[in-house]
mmCIF file with all atom_site columns, C-alpha atoms in Angstrom:
data_model
loop_
_atom_site.group_PDB
_atom_site.id
_atom_site.type_symbol
_atom_site.label_atom_id
_atom_site.label_alt_id
_atom_site.label_comp_id
_atom_site.label_asym_id
_atom_site.label_entity_id
_atom_site.label_seq_id
_atom_site.pdbx_PDB_ins_code
_atom_site.Cartn_x
_atom_site.Cartn_y
_atom_site.Cartn_z
_atom_site.occupancy
_atom_site.B_iso_or_equiv
_atom_site.pdbx_formal_charge
_atom_site.auth_seq_id
_atom_site.auth_comp_id
_atom_site.auth_asym_id
_atom_site.auth_atom_id
_atom_site.pdbx_PDB_model_num
ATOM 1   C CA . MET A 1 1   ? -0.143  -0.063 -0.372 1.00 88.00 ? 1   MET A CA 1
ATOM 2   C CA . ASP A 1 2   ? 0.792   3.552  -0.709 1.00 94.00 ? 2   ASP A CA 1
ATOM 3   C CA . THR A 1 3   ? 1.727   5.903  1.874  1.00 97.00 ? 3   THR A CA 1
ATOM 4   C CA . ALA A 1 4   ? -1.408  8.419  0.678  1.00 96.00 ? 4   ALA A CA 1
ATOM 5   C CA . GLU A 1 5   ? -3.512  5.095  0.679  1.00 97.00 ? 5   GLU A CA 1
ATOM 6   C CA . ALA A 1 6   ? -1.767  4.190  4.053  1.00 98.00 ? 6   ALA A CA 1
ATOM 7   C CA . ALA A 1 7   ? -2.082  7.663  5.716  1.00 97.00 ? 7   ALA A CA 1
ATOM 8   C CA . GLU A 1 8   ? -6.362  8.396  4.099  1.00 96.00 ? 8   GLU A CA 1
ATOM 9   C CA . ARG A 1 9   ? -7.296  5.866  5.468  1.00 98.00 ? 9   ARG A CA 1
ATOM 10  C CA . PHE A 1 10  ? -6.037  6.417  8.978  1.00 98.00 ? 10  PHE A CA 1
ATOM 11  C CA . VAL A 1 11  ? -7.165  9.640  9.591  1.00 96.00 ? 11  VAL A CA 1
ATOM 12  C CA . GLY A 1 12  ? -10.725 8.638  7.977  1.00 96.00 ? 12  GLY A CA 1
ATOM 13  C CA . VAL A 1 13  ? -9.832  5.442  10.555 1.00 98.00 ? 13  VAL A CA 1
ATOM 14  C CA . TRP A 1 14  ? -9.265  8.133  13.252 1.00 97.00 ? 14  TRP A CA 1
ATOM 15  C CA . GLN A 1 15  ? -12.022 10.422 12.632 1.00 96.00 ? 15  GLN A CA 1
ATOM 16  C CA . ARG A 1 16  ? -15.209 7.697  12.746 1.00 97.00 ? 16  ARG A CA 1
ATOM 17  C CA . ALA A 1 17  ? -13.394 5.384  15.068 1.00 98.00 ? 17  ALA A CA 1
ATOM 18  C CA . TRP A 1 18  ? -12.536 8.443  17.697 1.00 97.00 ? 18  TRP A CA 1
ATOM 19  C CA . ALA A 1 19  ? -15.706 9.845  17.788 1.00 95.00 ? 19  ALA A CA 1
ATOM 20  C CA . ALA A 1 20  ? -17.367 6.754  18.682 1.00 97.00 ? 20  ALA A CA 1
ATOM 21  C CA . HIS A 1 21  ? -14.842 5.851  20.735 1.00 96.00 ? 21  HIS A CA 1
ATOM 22  C CA . ASP A 1 22  ? -14.070 2.329  18.585 1.00 98.00 ? 22  ASP A CA 1
ATOM 23  C CA . VAL A 1 23  ? -10.453 1.160  20.103 1.00 98.00 ? 23  VAL A CA 1
ATOM 24  C CA . ASP A 1 24  ? -10.717 -2.301 18.175 1.00 98.00 ? 24  ASP A CA 1
ATOM 25  C CA . ALA A 1 25  ? -10.696 0.101  14.729 1.00 98.00 ? 25  ALA A CA 1
ATOM 26  C CA . ILE A 1 26  ? -8.219  2.209  15.774 1.00 98.00 ? 26  ILE A CA 1
ATOM 27  C CA . LEU A 1 27  ? -6.447  -1.172 16.890 1.00 98.00 ? 27  LEU A CA 1
ATOM 28  C CA . GLN A 1 28  ? -5.817  -2.213 12.952 1.00 98.00 ? 28  GLN A CA 1
ATOM 29  C CA . LEU A 1 29  ? -4.133  0.831  11.974 1.00 98.00 ? 29  LEU A CA 1
ATOM 30  C CA . TYR A 1 30  ? -0.961  -0.206 13.599 1.00 98.00 ? 30  TYR A CA 1
ATOM 31  C CA . ALA A 1 31  ? 1.074   -2.782 12.932 1.00 98.00 ? 31  ALA A CA 1
ATOM 32  C CA . ARG A 1 32  ? 2.084   -5.374 16.073 1.00 98.00 ? 32  ARG A CA 1
ATOM 33  C CA . ASP A 1 33  ? 4.680   -4.046 17.449 1.00 98.00 ? 33  ASP A CA 1
ATOM 34  C CA . CYS A 1 34  ? 3.664   0.369  16.630 1.00 98.00 ? 34  CYS A CA 1
ATOM 35  C CA . VAL A 1 35  ? 4.980   2.618  19.254 1.00 98.00 ? 35  VAL A CA 1
ATOM 36  C CA . HIS A 1 36  ? 3.431   5.484  19.848 1.00 97.00 ? 36  HIS A CA 1
ATOM 37  C CA . ARG A 1 37  ? 3.772   8.871  21.657 1.00 96.00 ? 37  ARG A CA 1
ATOM 38  C CA . SER A 1 38  ? 1.164   11.436 22.929 1.00 92.00 ? 38  SER A CA 1
ATOM 39  C CA . MET A 1 39  ? 2.748   14.600 23.889 1.00 84.00 ? 39  MET A CA 1
ATOM 40  C CA . PRO A 1 40  ? 6.232   14.597 23.461 1.00 81.00 ? 40  PRO A CA 1
ATOM 41  C CA . PHE A 1 41  ? 7.949   13.991 26.839 1.00 87.00 ? 41  PHE A CA 1
ATOM 42  C CA . ARG A 1 42  ? 5.780   11.075 27.804 1.00 89.00 ? 42  ARG A CA 1
ATOM 43  C CA . GLU A 1 43  ? 6.820   7.728  27.398 1.00 94.00 ? 43  GLU A CA 1
ATOM 44  C CA . PRO A 1 44  ? 5.906   5.544  24.207 1.00 96.00 ? 44  PRO A CA 1
ATOM 45  C CA . HIS A 1 45  ? 3.351   3.169  24.395 1.00 97.00 ? 45  HIS A CA 1
ATOM 46  C CA . ARG A 1 46  ? 4.731   -0.348 22.557 1.00 98.00 ? 46  ARG A CA 1
ATOM 47  C CA . GLY A 1 47  ? 2.824   -2.353 20.633 1.00 98.00 ? 47  GLY A CA 1
ATOM 48  C CA . HIS A 1 48  ? -0.918  -2.569 20.521 1.00 97.00 ? 48  HIS A CA 1
ATOM 49  C CA . ASP A 1 49  ? -1.402  -3.965 24.033 1.00 98.00 ? 49  ASP A CA 1
ATOM 50  C CA . GLU A 1 50  ? -0.309  -0.694 25.477 1.00 98.00 ? 50  GLU A CA 1
ATOM 51  C CA . LEU A 1 51  ? -2.275  1.075  22.491 1.00 98.00 ? 51  LEU A CA 1
ATOM 52  C CA . ALA A 1 52  ? -5.081  0.259  23.392 1.00 98.00 ? 52  ALA A CA 1
ATOM 53  C CA . GLU A 1 53  ? -4.425  0.321  27.700 1.00 97.00 ? 53  GLU A CA 1
ATOM 54  C CA . TYR A 1 54  ? -3.716  4.374  26.054 1.00 96.00 ? 54  TYR A CA 1
ATOM 55  C CA . LEU A 1 55  ? -6.730  4.495  24.513 1.00 97.00 ? 55  LEU A CA 1
ATOM 56  C CA . ARG A 1 56  ? -9.459  3.204  27.047 1.00 97.00 ? 56  ARG A CA 1
ATOM 57  C CA . TRP A 1 57  ? -7.859  5.470  29.458 1.00 94.00 ? 57  TRP A CA 1
ATOM 58  C CA . SER A 1 58  ? -8.465  8.316  27.329 1.00 92.00 ? 58  SER A CA 1
ATOM 59  C CA . PHE A 1 59  ? -11.633 7.898  25.956 1.00 93.00 ? 59  PHE A CA 1
ATOM 60  C CA . THR A 1 60  ? -12.864 7.208  29.166 1.00 90.00 ? 60  THR A CA 1
ATOM 61  C CA . ASP A 1 61  ? -15.619 10.039 30.243 1.00 85.00 ? 61  ASP A CA 1
ATOM 62  C CA . GLU A 1 62  ? -15.214 11.845 27.474 1.00 90.00 ? 62  GLU A CA 1
ATOM 63  C CA . ARG A 1 63  ? -18.149 12.666 25.112 1.00 92.00 ? 63  ARG A CA 1
ATOM 64  C CA . VAL A 1 64  ? -17.553 13.661 21.557 1.00 94.00 ? 64  VAL A CA 1
ATOM 65  C CA . GLU A 1 65  ? -20.251 16.097 19.997 1.00 93.00 ? 65  GLU A CA 1
ATOM 66  C CA . ASP A 1 66  ? -17.433 15.908 16.893 1.00 93.00 ? 66  ASP A CA 1
ATOM 67  C CA . VAL A 1 67  ? -14.306 15.142 15.822 1.00 95.00 ? 67  VAL A CA 1
ATOM 68  C CA . ARG A 1 68  ? -12.400 16.689 11.730 1.00 92.00 ? 68  ARG A CA 1
ATOM 69  C CA . PHE A 1 69  ? -8.912  15.339 10.732 1.00 92.00 ? 69  PHE A CA 1
ATOM 70  C CA . SER A 1 70  ? -7.659  17.292 7.859  1.00 89.00 ? 70  SER A CA 1
ATOM 71  C CA . GLU A 1 71  ? -6.385  15.863 4.744  1.00 89.00 ? 71  GLU A CA 1
ATOM 72  C CA . PRO A 1 72  ? -2.904  14.281 5.054  1.00 94.00 ? 72  PRO A CA 1
ATOM 73  C CA . MET A 1 73  ? -0.291  15.536 4.116  1.00 92.00 ? 73  MET A CA 1
ATOM 74  C CA . VAL A 1 74  ? 2.829   13.177 3.095  1.00 94.00 ? 74  VAL A CA 1
ATOM 75  C CA . GLY A 1 75  ? 6.771   13.033 2.883  1.00 92.00 ? 75  GLY A CA 1
ATOM 76  C CA . PRO A 1 76  ? 8.599   10.646 2.455  1.00 92.00 ? 76  PRO A CA 1
ATOM 77  C CA . ASP A 1 77  ? 10.009  7.321  3.634  1.00 94.00 ? 77  ASP A CA 1
ATOM 78  C CA . GLY A 1 78  ? 6.344   6.782  4.375  1.00 95.00 ? 78  GLY A CA 1
ATOM 79  C CA . VAL A 1 79  ? 5.625   8.848  6.511  1.00 97.00 ? 79  VAL A CA 1
ATOM 80  C CA . ALA A 1 80  ? 2.325   11.466 6.846  1.00 97.00 ? 80  ALA A CA 1
ATOM 81  C CA . VAL A 1 81  ? 0.626   14.577 9.384  1.00 96.00 ? 81  VAL A CA 1
ATOM 82  C CA . ALA A 1 82  ? -2.228  15.589 9.973  1.00 94.00 ? 82  ALA A CA 1
ATOM 83  C CA . GLU A 1 83  ? -4.113  17.755 11.925 1.00 92.00 ? 83  GLU A CA 1
ATOM 84  C CA . PHE A 1 84  ? -7.052  17.408 13.521 1.00 94.00 ? 84  PHE A CA 1
ATOM 85  C CA . ARG A 1 85  ? -9.846  19.149 16.185 1.00 93.00 ? 85  ARG A CA 1
ATOM 86  C CA . VAL A 1 86  ? -12.085 17.410 18.673 1.00 95.00 ? 86  VAL A CA 1
ATOM 87  C CA . LEU A 1 87  ? -14.794 18.765 19.852 1.00 94.00 ? 87  LEU A CA 1
ATOM 88  C CA . SER A 1 88  ? -15.610 17.258 23.932 1.00 94.00 ? 88  SER A CA 1
ATOM 89  C CA . GLN A 1 89  ? -17.239 16.577 27.050 1.00 91.00 ? 89  GLN A CA 1
ATOM 90  C CA . VAL A 1 90  ? -15.313 15.274 30.092 1.00 83.00 ? 90  VAL A CA 1
ATOM 91  C CA . SER A 1 91  ? -18.081 14.066 32.795 1.00 69.00 ? 91  SER A CA 1
ATOM 92  C CA . LYS A 1 92  ? -19.913 17.238 34.206 1.00 69.00 ? 92  LYS A CA 1
ATOM 93  C CA . GLU A 1 93  ? -16.874 19.057 32.856 1.00 69.00 ? 93  GLU A CA 1
ATOM 94  C CA . ASP A 1 94  ? -17.278 22.000 31.125 1.00 80.00 ? 94  ASP A CA 1
ATOM 95  C CA . PRO A 1 95  ? -16.829 22.083 26.829 1.00 91.00 ? 95  PRO A CA 1
ATOM 96  C CA . GLN A 1 96  ? -13.167 21.255 25.595 1.00 92.00 ? 96  GLN A CA 1
ATOM 97  C CA . THR A 1 97  ? -11.411 21.554 22.521 1.00 93.00 ? 97  THR A CA 1
ATOM 98  C CA . LEU A 1 98  ? -8.698  19.536 21.283 1.00 93.00 ? 98  LEU A CA 1
ATOM 99  C CA . ALA A 1 99  ? -6.247  20.460 18.384 1.00 93.00 ? 99  ALA A CA 1
ATOM 100 C CA . GLY A 1 100 ? -3.254  19.091 17.556 1.00 93.00 ? 100 GLY A CA 1
ATOM 101 C CA . CYS A 1 101 ? -1.599  16.924 15.438 1.00 94.00 ? 101 CYS A CA 1
ATOM 102 C CA . VAL A 1 102 ? -0.116  13.087 14.192 1.00 96.00 ? 102 VAL A CA 1
ATOM 103 C CA . PHE A 1 103 ? 2.905   12.177 12.434 1.00 97.00 ? 103 PHE A CA 1
ATOM 104 C CA . VAL A 1 104 ? 2.637   9.212  11.706 1.00 98.00 ? 104 VAL A CA 1
ATOM 105 C CA . ARG A 1 105 ? 5.303   6.686  9.908  1.00 98.00 ? 105 ARG A CA 1
ATOM 106 C CA . PHE A 1 106 ? 3.899   2.905  7.261  1.00 98.00 ? 106 PHE A CA 1
ATOM 107 C CA . ASP A 1 107 ? 4.808   0.168  6.632  1.00 98.00 ? 107 ASP A CA 1
ATOM 108 C CA . ALA A 1 108 ? 4.898   -1.645 3.382  1.00 97.00 ? 108 ALA A CA 1
ATOM 109 C CA . SER A 1 109 ? 2.171   -2.764 4.453  1.00 97.00 ? 109 SER A CA 1
ATOM 110 C CA . GLY A 1 110 ? 0.271   0.253  5.397  1.00 97.00 ? 110 GLY A CA 1
ATOM 111 C CA . LEU A 1 111 ? 0.400   -0.220 8.513  1.00 98.00 ? 111 LEU A CA 1
ATOM 112 C CA . ALA A 1 112 ? 1.329   2.459  11.299 1.00 98.00 ? 112 ALA A CA 1
ATOM 113 C CA . VAL A 1 113 ? 4.816   1.346  12.818 1.00 98.00 ? 113 VAL A CA 1
ATOM 114 C CA . GLU A 1 114 ? 5.225   4.501  14.631 1.00 98.00 ? 114 GLU A CA 1
ATOM 115 C CA . SER A 1 115 ? 3.105   7.554  15.443 1.00 98.00 ? 115 SER A CA 1
ATOM 116 C CA . ARG A 1 116 ? 3.397   11.295 17.109 1.00 96.00 ? 116 ARG A CA 1
ATOM 117 C CA . ASP A 1 117 ? 0.743   13.588 18.733 1.00 95.00 ? 117 ASP A CA 1
ATOM 118 C CA . TYR A 1 118 ? 1.429   17.117 19.679 1.00 94.00 ? 118 TYR A CA 1
ATOM 119 C CA . TRP A 1 119 ? -1.734  18.675 20.943 1.00 93.00 ? 119 TRP A CA 1
ATOM 120 C CA . HIS A 1 120 ? -3.722  21.975 23.375 1.00 92.00 ? 120 HIS A CA 1
ATOM 121 C CA . LEU A 1 121 ? -6.830  21.003 25.022 1.00 91.00 ? 121 LEU A CA 1
ATOM 122 C CA . VAL A 1 122 ? -8.532  24.710 26.345 1.00 92.00 ? 122 VAL A CA 1
ATOM 123 C CA . PRO A 1 123 ? -11.748 24.064 28.608 1.00 92.00 ? 123 PRO A CA 1
ATOM 124 C CA . VAL A 1 124 ? -14.214 25.935 25.555 1.00 90.00 ? 124 VAL A CA 1
ATOM 125 C CA . HIS A 1 125 ? -15.475 24.570 22.177 1.00 89.00 ? 125 HIS A CA 1
ATOM 126 C CA . THR A 1 126 ? -14.250 26.794 19.423 1.00 87.00 ? 126 THR A CA 1
ATOM 127 C CA . GLU A 1 127 ? -11.905 26.681 16.706 1.00 83.00 ? 127 GLU A CA 1
ATOM 128 C CA . PRO A 1 128 ? -8.703  26.704 16.392 1.00 78.00 ? 128 PRO A CA 1
ATOM 129 C CA . ALA A 1 129 ? -6.968  30.377 15.119 1.00 73.00 ? 129 ALA A CA 1
ATOM 130 C CA . PRO A 1 130 ? -7.449  30.618 11.712 1.00 67.00 ? 130 PRO A CA 1
ATOM 131 C CA . PRO A 1 131 ? -6.380  29.904 9.341  1.00 61.00 ? 131 PRO A CA 1
ATOM 132 C CA . MET A 1 132 ? -4.640  25.946 10.229 1.00 60.00 ? 132 MET A CA 1
ATOM 133 C CA . PHE A 1 133 ? -1.773  24.899 7.950  1.00 61.00 ? 133 PHE A CA 1
ATOM 134 C CA . LEU A 1 134 ? -3.936  21.572 6.909  1.00 58.00 ? 134 LEU A CA 1
ATOM 135 C CA . LEU A 1 135 ? -7.400  21.959 8.427  1.00 53.00 ? 135 LEU A CA 1
ATOM 136 C CA . GLY A 1 136 ? -7.733  25.684 6.603  1.00 53.00 ? 136 GLY A CA 1
ATOM 137 C CA . ARG A 1 137 ? -6.005  25.059 3.262  1.00 50.00 ? 137 ARG A CA 1
ATOM 138 C CA . PRO A 1 138 ? -8.034  26.015 0.289  1.00 47.00 ? 138 PRO A CA 1
ATOM 139 C CA . GLY A 1 139 ? -8.453  23.987 -2.176 1.00 48.00 ? 139 GLY A CA 1
ATOM 140 C CA . ARG A 1 140 ? -8.279  20.904 0.367  1.00 47.00 ? 140 ARG A CA 1
ATOM 141 C CA . PRO A 1 141 ? -11.284 19.201 1.792  1.00 47.00 ? 141 PRO A CA 1
ATOM 142 C CA . GLN A 1 142 ? -12.922 18.950 4.988  1.00 48.00 ? 142 GLN A CA 1
ATOM 143 C CA . ARG A 1 143 ? -13.316 15.084 6.273  1.00 46.00 ? 143 ARG A CA 1
#
């Protein structure tokens, strides 16, 4: 599978699965021995078991209202990047917006072998300051 096809699949499944908290669908995007980093100074999640544990923890008490991923930008050597924005509410707290980007490296079969997220959270529902680099590009459809 070429990188562009893998990246399109990755953002499409992530967008739908995050909204539904479908951990199994997300895990199908990753190689069994994947390495996922959520934020640069956290310990990585290695393999499906650690990634599943992290995802379940992340989704606990989260009520998702809207998830949006940009079309991915594809680079050399199986690497792609995409922006995302999530409107949610956690428990009985005020609404929150999480916005960030994911960097992914795919193997030849189209599975993510390594991913790294950078994101920021604010305690309101809002859109990131325009224009976003990928989400706000003219002529780029938003998912």
